[in-house]
Amino acid sequence: MGKEVVTMCRDAHAYQQTTTQQHAASAEVGVYECEINLKFRLIEEKAIFKDRDQLLELLLEAFTYGNDEYMETLQVDVNTQAMPEVNASPKMRRQLIRLRNSKDIA
């Protein structure tokens, strides 16, 4: 490797580290309660509606693809609000602490 290439690689690495550190310092994470109400019409096989886990996955997948000849959106409501961290489960609070202590938060 030439001297210029090595210098460029070092500069790029230093820039990436600085950018990551700045992002980590400015990133704020919190606990949010989210409610999504979706209403849409869907053409689908009747059998799929018997397995609730598979049904939810199918409905979310259909919604993300958007309107087409098999689905039409009727209503979408999304509400989010920050909630006190003490209201989160212990597992979520531990994850929040890990994220805040992480140098690689993205």
mmCIF file of N, CA and C in Angstrom:
data_model
loop_
_atom_site.group_PDB
_atom_site.id
_atom_site.type_symbol
_atom_site.label_atom_id
_atom_site.label_comp_id
_atom_site.label_asym_id
_atom_site.label_seq_id
_atom_site.Cartn_x
_atom_site.Cartn_y
_atom_site.Cartn_z
ATOM 1 N N MET A 1 0.837 -1.179 0.000
ATOM 2 C CA MET A 1 0.000 0.000 0.000
ATOM 3 C C MET A 1 0.880 1.240 0.000
ATOM 4 N N GLY A 2 0.461 2.210 -0.780
ATOM 5 C CA GLY A 2 1.194 3.461 -0.815
ATOM 6 C C GLY A 2 0.893 4.302 0.411
ATOM 7 N N LYS A 3 1.766 5.282 0.635
ATOM 8 C CA LYS A 3 1.619 6.149 1.809
ATOM 9 C C LYS A 3 0.293 6.913 1.768
ATOM 10 N N GLU A 4 -0.123 7.353 0.561
ATOM 11 C CA GLU A 4 -1.369 8.100 0.434
ATOM 12 C C GLU A 4 -2.579 7.235 0.789
ATOM 13 N N VAL A 5 -2.559 5.975 0.352
ATOM 14 C CA VAL A 5 -3.672 5.072 0.622
ATOM 15 C C VAL A 5 -3.780 4.805 2.121
ATOM 16 N N VAL A 6 -2.658 4.573 2.784
ATOM 17 C CA VAL A 6 -2.650 4.325 4.220
ATOM 18 C C VAL A 6 -3.196 5.546 4.955
ATOM 19 N N THR A 7 -2.759 6.737 4.552
ATOM 20 C CA THR A 7 -3.229 7.970 5.172
ATOM 21 C C THR A 7 -4.733 8.131 4.972
ATOM 22 N N MET A 8 -5.235 7.834 3.759
ATOM 23 C CA MET A 8 -6.665 7.943 3.479
ATOM 24 C C MET A 8 -7.458 6.962 4.333
ATOM 25 N N CYS A 9 -6.945 5.731 4.501
ATOM 26 C CA CYS A 9 -7.637 4.736 5.317
ATOM 27 C C CYS A 9 -7.682 5.183 6.775
ATOM 28 N N ARG A 10 -6.572 5.704 7.279
ATOM 29 C CA ARG A 10 -6.534 6.184 8.662
ATOM 30 C C ARG A 10 -7.499 7.351 8.848
ATOM 31 N N ASP A 11 -7.509 8.273 7.876
ATOM 32 C CA ASP A 11 -8.410 9.416 7.954
ATOM 33 C C ASP A 11 -9.875 8.967 7.928
ATOM 34 N N ALA A 12 -10.195 8.009 7.071
ATOM 35 C CA ALA A 12 -11.564 7.507 6.985
ATOM 36 C C ALA A 12 -11.963 6.828 8.290
ATOM 37 N N HIS A 13 -11.062 6.050 8.863
ATOM 38 C CA HIS A 13 -11.340 5.362 10.125
ATOM 39 C C HIS A 13 -11.536 6.380 11.255
ATOM 40 N N ALA A 14 -10.697 7.386 11.298
ATOM 41 C CA ALA A 14 -10.812 8.425 12.328
ATOM 42 C C ALA A 14 -12.132 9.180 12.169
ATOM 43 N N TYR A 15 -12.517 9.461 10.917
ATOM 44 C CA TYR A 15 -13.783 10.153 10.654
ATOM 45 C C TYR A 15 -14.956 9.300 11.125
ATOM 46 N N GLN A 16 -14.896 7.989 10.813
ATOM 47 C CA GLN A 16 -15.969 7.087 11.209
ATOM 48 C C GLN A 16 -16.081 7.022 12.732
ATOM 49 N N GLN A 17 -14.954 6.939 13.429
ATOM 50 C CA GLN A 17 -14.977 6.900 14.881
ATOM 51 C C GLN A 17 -15.553 8.189 15.457
ATOM 52 N N THR A 18 -15.132 9.326 14.910
ATOM 53 C CA THR A 18 -15.613 10.623 15.384
ATOM 54 C C THR A 18 -17.113 10.749 15.141
ATOM 55 N N THR A 19 -17.572 10.353 13.963
ATOM 56 C CA THR A 19 -18.984 10.429 13.632
ATOM 57 C C THR A 19 -19.797 9.533 14.555
ATOM 58 N N THR A 20 -19.325 8.316 14.803
ATOM 59 C CA THR A 20 -20.018 7.393 15.697
ATOM 60 C C THR A 20 -20.073 7.945 17.108
ATOM 61 N N GLN A 21 -18.974 8.511 17.581
ATOM 62 C CA GLN A 21 -18.941 9.069 18.933
ATOM 63 C C GLN A 21 -19.880 10.271 19.045
ATOM 64 N N GLN A 22 -19.900 11.116 18.027
ATOM 65 C CA GLN A 22 -20.788 12.274 18.048
ATOM 66 C C GLN A 22 -22.242 11.819 18.048
ATOM 67 N N HIS A 23 -22.542 10.792 17.233
ATOM 68 C CA HIS A 23 -23.905 10.284 17.169
ATOM 69 C C HIS A 23 -24.306 9.677 18.510
ATOM 70 N N ALA A 24 -23.404 8.913 19.105
ATOM 71 C CA ALA A 24 -23.686 8.287 20.402
ATOM 72 C C ALA A 24 -23.914 9.346 21.468
ATOM 73 N N ALA A 25 -23.130 10.413 21.407
ATOM 74 C CA ALA A 25 -23.269 11.469 22.401
ATOM 75 C C ALA A 25 -24.587 12.221 22.224
ATOM 76 N N SER A 26 -25.049 12.353 20.965
ATOM 77 C CA SER A 26 -26.257 13.122 20.718
ATOM 78 C C SER A 26 -27.511 12.252 20.702
ATOM 79 N N ALA A 27 -27.350 10.934 20.584
ATOM 80 C CA ALA A 27 -28.518 10.059 20.534
ATOM 81 C C ALA A 27 -29.128 9.915 21.921
ATOM 82 N N GLU A 28 -30.418 10.085 21.972
ATOM 83 C CA GLU A 28 -31.141 9.894 23.216
ATOM 84 C C GLU A 28 -32.134 8.761 23.004
ATOM 85 N N VAL A 29 -32.113 7.816 23.908
ATOM 86 C CA VAL A 29 -33.065 6.721 23.827
ATOM 87 C C VAL A 29 -33.999 6.808 25.024
ATOM 88 N N GLY A 30 -35.197 6.378 24.828
ATOM 89 C CA GLY A 30 -36.182 6.400 25.894
ATOM 90 C C GLY A 30 -37.178 5.283 25.693
ATOM 91 N N VAL A 31 -38.136 5.196 26.560
ATOM 92 C CA VAL A 31 -39.175 4.184 26.484
ATOM 93 C C VAL A 31 -40.441 4.860 25.978
ATOM 94 N N TYR A 32 -41.033 4.261 24.979
ATOM 95 C CA TYR A 32 -42.230 4.823 24.368
ATOM 96 C C TYR A 32 -43.341 3.789 24.331
ATOM 97 N N GLU A 33 -44.539 4.256 24.531
ATOM 98 C CA GLU A 33 -45.699 3.401 24.366
ATOM 99 C C GLU A 33 -46.298 3.747 23.015
ATOM 100 N N CYS A 34 -46.512 2.730 22.204
ATOM 101 C CA CYS A 34 -46.998 2.940 20.842
ATOM 102 C C CYS A 34 -48.296 2.172 20.629
ATOM 103 N N GLU A 35 -49.228 2.826 20.003
ATOM 104 C CA GLU A 35 -50.498 2.192 19.680
ATOM 105 C C GLU A 35 -50.757 2.410 18.199
ATOM 106 N N ILE A 36 -51.043 1.327 17.505
ATOM 107 C CA ILE A 36 -51.320 1.391 16.075
ATOM 108 C C ILE A 36 -52.663 0.728 15.825
ATOM 109 N N ASN A 37 -53.551 1.468 15.212
ATOM 110 C CA ASN A 37 -54.848 0.925 14.820
ATOM 111 C C ASN A 37 -54.903 0.932 13.298
ATOM 112 N N LEU A 38 -55.038 -0.236 12.737
ATOM 113 C CA LEU A 38 -55.109 -0.375 11.291
ATOM 114 C C LEU A 38 -56.459 -0.984 10.930
ATOM 115 N N LYS A 39 -57.044 -0.461 9.918
ATOM 116 C CA LYS A 39 -58.275 -1.048 9.405
ATOM 117 C C LYS A 39 -58.121 -1.113 7.896
ATOM 118 N N PHE A 40 -58.186 -2.348 7.379
ATOM 119 C CA PHE A 40 -58.099 -2.508 5.940
ATOM 120 C C PHE A 40 -58.860 -3.751 5.514
ATOM 121 N N ARG A 41 -59.181 -3.791 4.243
ATOM 122 C CA ARG A 41 -59.851 -4.958 3.669
ATOM 123 C C ARG A 41 -58.810 -5.776 2.945
ATOM 124 N N LEU A 42 -58.981 -7.103 3.052
ATOM 125 C CA LEU A 42 -57.966 -8.005 2.508
ATOM 126 C C LEU A 42 -58.638 -9.220 1.894
ATOM 127 N N ILE A 43 -58.196 -9.591 0.717
ATOM 128 C CA ILE A 43 -58.643 -10.838 0.100
ATOM 129 C C ILE A 43 -57.598 -11.891 0.466
ATOM 130 N N GLU A 44 -58.054 -12.949 1.144
ATOM 131 C CA GLU A 44 -57.117 -13.983 1.616
ATOM 132 C C GLU A 44 -57.874 -15.291 1.811
ATOM 133 N N GLU A 45 -57.135 -16.379 1.898
ATOM 134 C CA GLU A 45 -57.729 -17.689 2.162
ATOM 135 C C GLU A 45 -58.288 -17.719 3.577
ATOM 136 N N LYS A 46 -59.423 -18.380 3.766
ATOM 137 C CA LYS A 46 -60.056 -18.451 5.080
ATOM 138 C C LYS A 46 -59.196 -19.202 6.089
ATOM 139 N N ALA A 47 -58.470 -20.202 5.661
ATOM 140 C CA ALA A 47 -57.690 -21.044 6.575
ATOM 141 C C ALA A 47 -56.645 -20.251 7.343
ATOM 142 N N ILE A 48 -56.124 -19.182 6.765
ATOM 143 C CA ILE A 48 -55.064 -18.393 7.405
ATOM 144 C C ILE A 48 -55.563 -17.732 8.684
ATOM 145 N N PHE A 49 -56.847 -17.503 8.815
ATOM 146 C CA PHE A 49 -57.394 -16.791 9.959
ATOM 147 C C PHE A 49 -57.542 -17.675 11.209
ATOM 148 N N LYS A 50 -57.166 -18.934 11.121
ATOM 149 C CA LYS A 50 -57.247 -19.849 12.271
ATOM 150 C C LYS A 50 -55.998 -19.813 13.131
ATOM 151 N N ASP A 51 -54.851 -19.475 12.575
ATOM 152 C CA ASP A 51 -53.582 -19.420 13.316
ATOM 153 C C ASP A 51 -53.257 -17.960 13.611
ATOM 154 N N ARG A 52 -53.467 -17.532 14.869
ATOM 155 C CA ARG A 52 -53.339 -16.114 15.233
ATOM 156 C C ARG A 52 -51.927 -15.570 15.005
ATOM 157 N N ASP A 53 -50.885 -16.353 15.316
ATOM 158 C CA ASP A 53 -49.514 -15.882 15.112
ATOM 159 C C ASP A 53 -49.225 -15.663 13.637
ATOM 160 N N GLN A 54 -49.622 -16.618 12.819
ATOM 161 C CA GLN A 54 -49.408 -16.498 11.385
ATOM 162 C C GLN A 54 -50.263 -15.376 10.809
ATOM 163 N N LEU A 55 -51.452 -15.206 11.362
ATOM 164 C CA LEU A 55 -52.362 -14.155 10.896
ATOM 165 C C LEU A 55 -51.758 -12.772 11.105
ATOM 166 N N LEU A 56 -51.244 -12.524 12.301
ATOM 167 C CA LEU A 56 -50.654 -11.217 12.578
ATOM 168 C C LEU A 56 -49.482 -10.939 11.631
ATOM 169 N N GLU A 57 -48.643 -11.920 11.438
ATOM 170 C CA GLU A 57 -47.506 -11.763 10.514
ATOM 171 C C GLU A 57 -47.995 -11.460 9.101
ATOM 172 N N LEU A 58 -49.006 -12.189 8.647
ATOM 173 C CA LEU A 58 -49.548 -11.978 7.306
ATOM 174 C C LEU A 58 -50.165 -10.591 7.167
ATOM 175 N N LEU A 59 -50.920 -10.162 8.174
ATOM 176 C CA LEU A 59 -51.571 -8.849 8.106
ATOM 177 C C LEU A 59 -50.543 -7.717 8.059
ATOM 178 N N LEU A 60 -49.510 -7.811 8.898
ATOM 179 C CA LEU A 60 -48.475 -6.773 8.887
ATOM 180 C C LEU A 60 -47.722 -6.765 7.560
ATOM 181 N N GLU A 61 -47.433 -7.946 7.034
ATOM 182 C CA GLU A 61 -46.742 -8.028 5.744
ATOM 183 C C GLU A 61 -47.598 -7.428 4.637
ATOM 184 N N ALA A 62 -48.883 -7.759 4.623
ATOM 185 C CA ALA A 62 -49.789 -7.219 3.612
ATOM 186 C C ALA A 62 -49.857 -5.701 3.705
ATOM 187 N N PHE A 63 -49.917 -5.189 4.924
ATOM 188 C CA PHE A 63 -50.009 -3.738 5.099
ATOM 189 C C PHE A 63 -48.740 -3.034 4.628
ATOM 190 N N THR A 64 -47.565 -3.634 4.895
ATOM 191 C CA THR A 64 -46.321 -2.985 4.480
ATOM 192 C C THR A 64 -46.167 -2.953 2.962
ATOM 193 N N TYR A 65 -46.756 -3.919 2.266
ATOM 194 C CA TYR A 65 -46.701 -3.891 0.797
ATOM 195 C C TYR A 65 -47.572 -2.791 0.231
ATOM 196 N N GLY A 66 -48.616 -2.421 0.943
ATOM 197 C CA GLY A 66 -49.457 -1.318 0.507
ATOM 198 C C GLY A 66 -50.657 -1.770 -0.299
ATOM 199 N N ASN A 67 -51.429 -0.790 -0.685
ATOM 200 C CA ASN A 67 -52.664 -1.064 -1.424
ATOM 201 C C ASN A 67 -52.364 -1.715 -2.768
ATOM 202 N N ASP A 68 -53.156 -2.709 -3.087
ATOM 203 C CA ASP A 68 -53.114 -3.340 -4.392
ATOM 204 C C ASP A 68 -54.484 -3.965 -4.633
ATOM 205 N N GLU A 69 -54.602 -4.886 -5.586
ATOM 206 C CA GLU A 69 -55.914 -5.469 -5.873
ATOM 207 C C GLU A 69 -56.394 -6.436 -4.787
ATOM 208 N N TYR A 70 -55.520 -6.766 -3.806
ATOM 209 C CA TYR A 70 -55.891 -7.680 -2.725
ATOM 210 C C TYR A 70 -56.090 -6.980 -1.378
ATOM 211 N N MET A 71 -55.699 -5.724 -1.279
ATOM 212 C CA MET A 71 -55.816 -5.021 -0.017
ATOM 213 C C MET A 71 -56.111 -3.545 -0.236
ATOM 214 N N GLU A 72 -57.007 -3.006 0.584
ATOM 215 C CA GLU A 72 -57.265 -1.574 0.547
ATOM 216 C C GLU A 72 -57.310 -1.043 1.972
ATOM 217 N N THR A 73 -56.561 0.019 2.206
ATOM 218 C CA THR A 73 -56.486 0.640 3.526
ATOM 219 C C THR A 73 -57.725 1.491 3.754
ATOM 220 N N LEU A 74 -58.322 1.334 4.938
ATOM 221 C CA LEU A 74 -59.485 2.134 5.298
ATOM 222 C C LEU A 74 -59.146 3.197 6.329
ATOM 223 N N GLN A 75 -58.294 2.845 7.299
ATOM 224 C CA GLN A 75 -57.965 3.787 8.372
ATOM 225 C C GLN A 75 -56.627 3.402 9.001
ATOM 226 N N VAL A 76 -55.807 4.416 9.325
ATOM 227 C CA VAL A 76 -54.542 4.207 10.016
ATOM 228 C C VAL A 76 -54.403 5.282 11.089
ATOM 229 N N ASP A 77 -54.262 4.844 12.328
ATOM 230 C CA ASP A 77 -54.022 5.759 13.445
ATOM 231 C C ASP A 77 -52.784 5.285 14.190
ATOM 232 N N VAL A 78 -51.853 6.198 14.406
ATOM 233 C CA VAL A 78 -50.627 5.874 15.133
ATOM 234 C C VAL A 78 -50.460 6.890 16.252
ATOM 235 N N ASN A 79 -50.318 6.395 17.468
ATOM 236 C CA ASN A 79 -50.095 7.253 18.625
ATOM 237 C C ASN A 79 -48.873 6.748 19.379
ATOM 238 N N THR A 80 -47.972 7.651 19.685
ATOM 239 C CA THR A 80 -46.813 7.298 20.497
ATOM 240 C C THR A 80 -46.650 8.355 21.575
ATOM 241 N N GLN A 81 -46.185 7.904 22.724
ATOM 242 C CA GLN A 81 -45.889 8.861 23.787
ATOM 243 C C GLN A 81 -44.781 8.297 24.651
ATOM 244 N N ALA A 82 -43.925 9.183 25.085
ATOM 245 C CA ALA A 82 -42.852 8.779 25.994
ATOM 246 C C ALA A 82 -43.478 8.373 27.317
ATOM 247 N N MET A 83 -42.899 7.359 27.918
ATOM 248 C CA MET A 83 -43.406 6.920 29.213
ATOM 249 C C MET A 83 -42.269 6.884 30.214
ATOM 250 N N PRO A 84 -42.555 7.029 31.478
ATOM 251 C CA PRO A 84 -41.500 6.967 32.492
ATOM 252 C C PRO A 84 -40.802 5.606 32.444
ATOM 253 N N GLU A 85 -39.491 5.627 32.554
ATOM 254 C CA GLU A 85 -38.710 4.399 32.468
ATOM 255 C C GLU A 85 -39.094 3.400 33.549
ATOM 256 N N VAL A 86 -39.533 3.889 34.699
ATOM 257 C CA VAL A 86 -39.898 2.988 35.791
ATOM 258 C C VAL A 86 -41.142 2.160 35.459
ATOM 259 N N ASN A 87 -41.908 2.571 34.454
ATOM 260 C CA ASN A 87 -43.079 1.804 34.044
ATOM 261 C C ASN A 87 -42.727 0.670 33.087
ATOM 262 N N ALA A 88 -41.503 0.670 32.579
ATOM 263 C CA ALA A 88 -41.062 -0.390 31.675
ATOM 264 C C ALA A 88 -40.701 -1.629 32.482
ATOM 265 N N SER A 89 -40.692 -2.756 31.811
ATOM 266 C CA SER A 89 -40.319 -3.999 32.480
ATOM 267 C C SER A 89 -38.839 -3.943 32.868
ATOM 268 N N PRO A 90 -38.432 -4.743 33.855
ATOM 269 C CA PRO A 90 -37.015 -4.776 34.232
ATOM 270 C C PRO A 90 -36.108 -5.118 33.039
ATOM 271 N N LYS A 91 -36.571 -6.008 32.178
ATOM 272 C CA LYS A 91 -35.788 -6.392 30.992
ATOM 273 C C LYS A 91 -35.564 -5.186 30.078
ATOM 274 N N MET A 92 -36.607 -4.402 29.857
ATOM 275 C CA MET A 92 -36.473 -3.210 29.007
ATOM 276 C C MET A 92 -35.577 -2.166 29.660
ATOM 277 N N ARG A 93 -35.684 -1.999 30.972
ATOM 278 C CA ARG A 93 -34.835 -1.020 31.668
ATOM 279 C C ARG A 93 -33.365 -1.423 31.559
ATOM 280 N N ARG A 94 -33.072 -2.724 31.698
ATOM 281 C CA ARG A 94 -31.681 -3.175 31.540
ATOM 282 C C ARG A 94 -31.173 -2.896 30.130
ATOM 283 N N GLN A 95 -32.007 -3.143 29.138
ATOM 284 C CA GLN A 95 -31.607 -2.882 27.757
ATOM 285 C C GLN A 95 -31.379 -1.390 27.535
ATOM 286 N N LEU A 96 -32.198 -0.561 28.116
ATOM 287 C CA LEU A 96 -32.047 0.886 28.007
ATOM 288 C C LEU A 96 -30.713 1.325 28.609
ATOM 289 N N ILE A 97 -30.360 0.779 29.752
ATOM 290 C CA ILE A 97 -29.065 1.095 30.385
ATOM 291 C C ILE A 97 -27.922 0.658 29.485
ATOM 292 N N ARG A 98 -28.038 -0.547 28.901
ATOM 293 C CA ARG A 98 -26.989 -1.029 27.986
ATOM 294 C C ARG A 98 -26.826 -0.083 26.801
ATOM 295 N N LEU A 99 -27.938 0.346 26.239
ATOM 296 C CA LEU A 99 -27.872 1.258 25.093
ATOM 297 C C LEU A 99 -27.213 2.579 25.466
ATOM 298 N N ARG A 100 -27.575 3.107 26.604
ATOM 299 C CA ARG A 100 -26.995 4.384 27.034
ATOM 300 C C ARG A 100 -25.521 4.268 27.347
ATOM 301 N N ASN A 101 -25.088 3.113 27.816
ATOM 302 C CA ASN A 101 -23.676 2.906 28.144
ATOM 303 C C ASN A 101 -22.843 2.482 26.937
ATOM 304 N N SER A 102 -23.494 2.157 25.846
ATOM 305 C CA SER A 102 -22.801 1.660 24.657
ATOM 306 C C SER A 102 -22.116 2.812 23.920
ATOM 307 N N LYS A 103 -20.910 2.549 23.468
ATOM 308 C CA LYS A 103 -20.181 3.545 22.657
ATOM 309 C C LYS A 103 -20.561 3.402 21.199
ATOM 310 N N ASP A 104 -21.179 2.281 20.850
ATOM 311 C CA ASP A 104 -21.528 1.998 19.446
ATOM 312 C C ASP A 104 -23.003 2.187 19.165
ATOM 313 N N ILE A 105 -23.685 3.034 19.931
ATOM 314 C CA ILE A 105 -25.109 3.228 19.692
ATOM 315 C C ILE A 105 -25.310 3.789 18.296
ATOM 316 N N ALA A 106 -26.267 3.228 17.610
ATOM 317 C CA ALA A 106 -26.494 3.670 16.226
ATOM 318 C C ALA A 106 -27.906 4.141 16.049
#
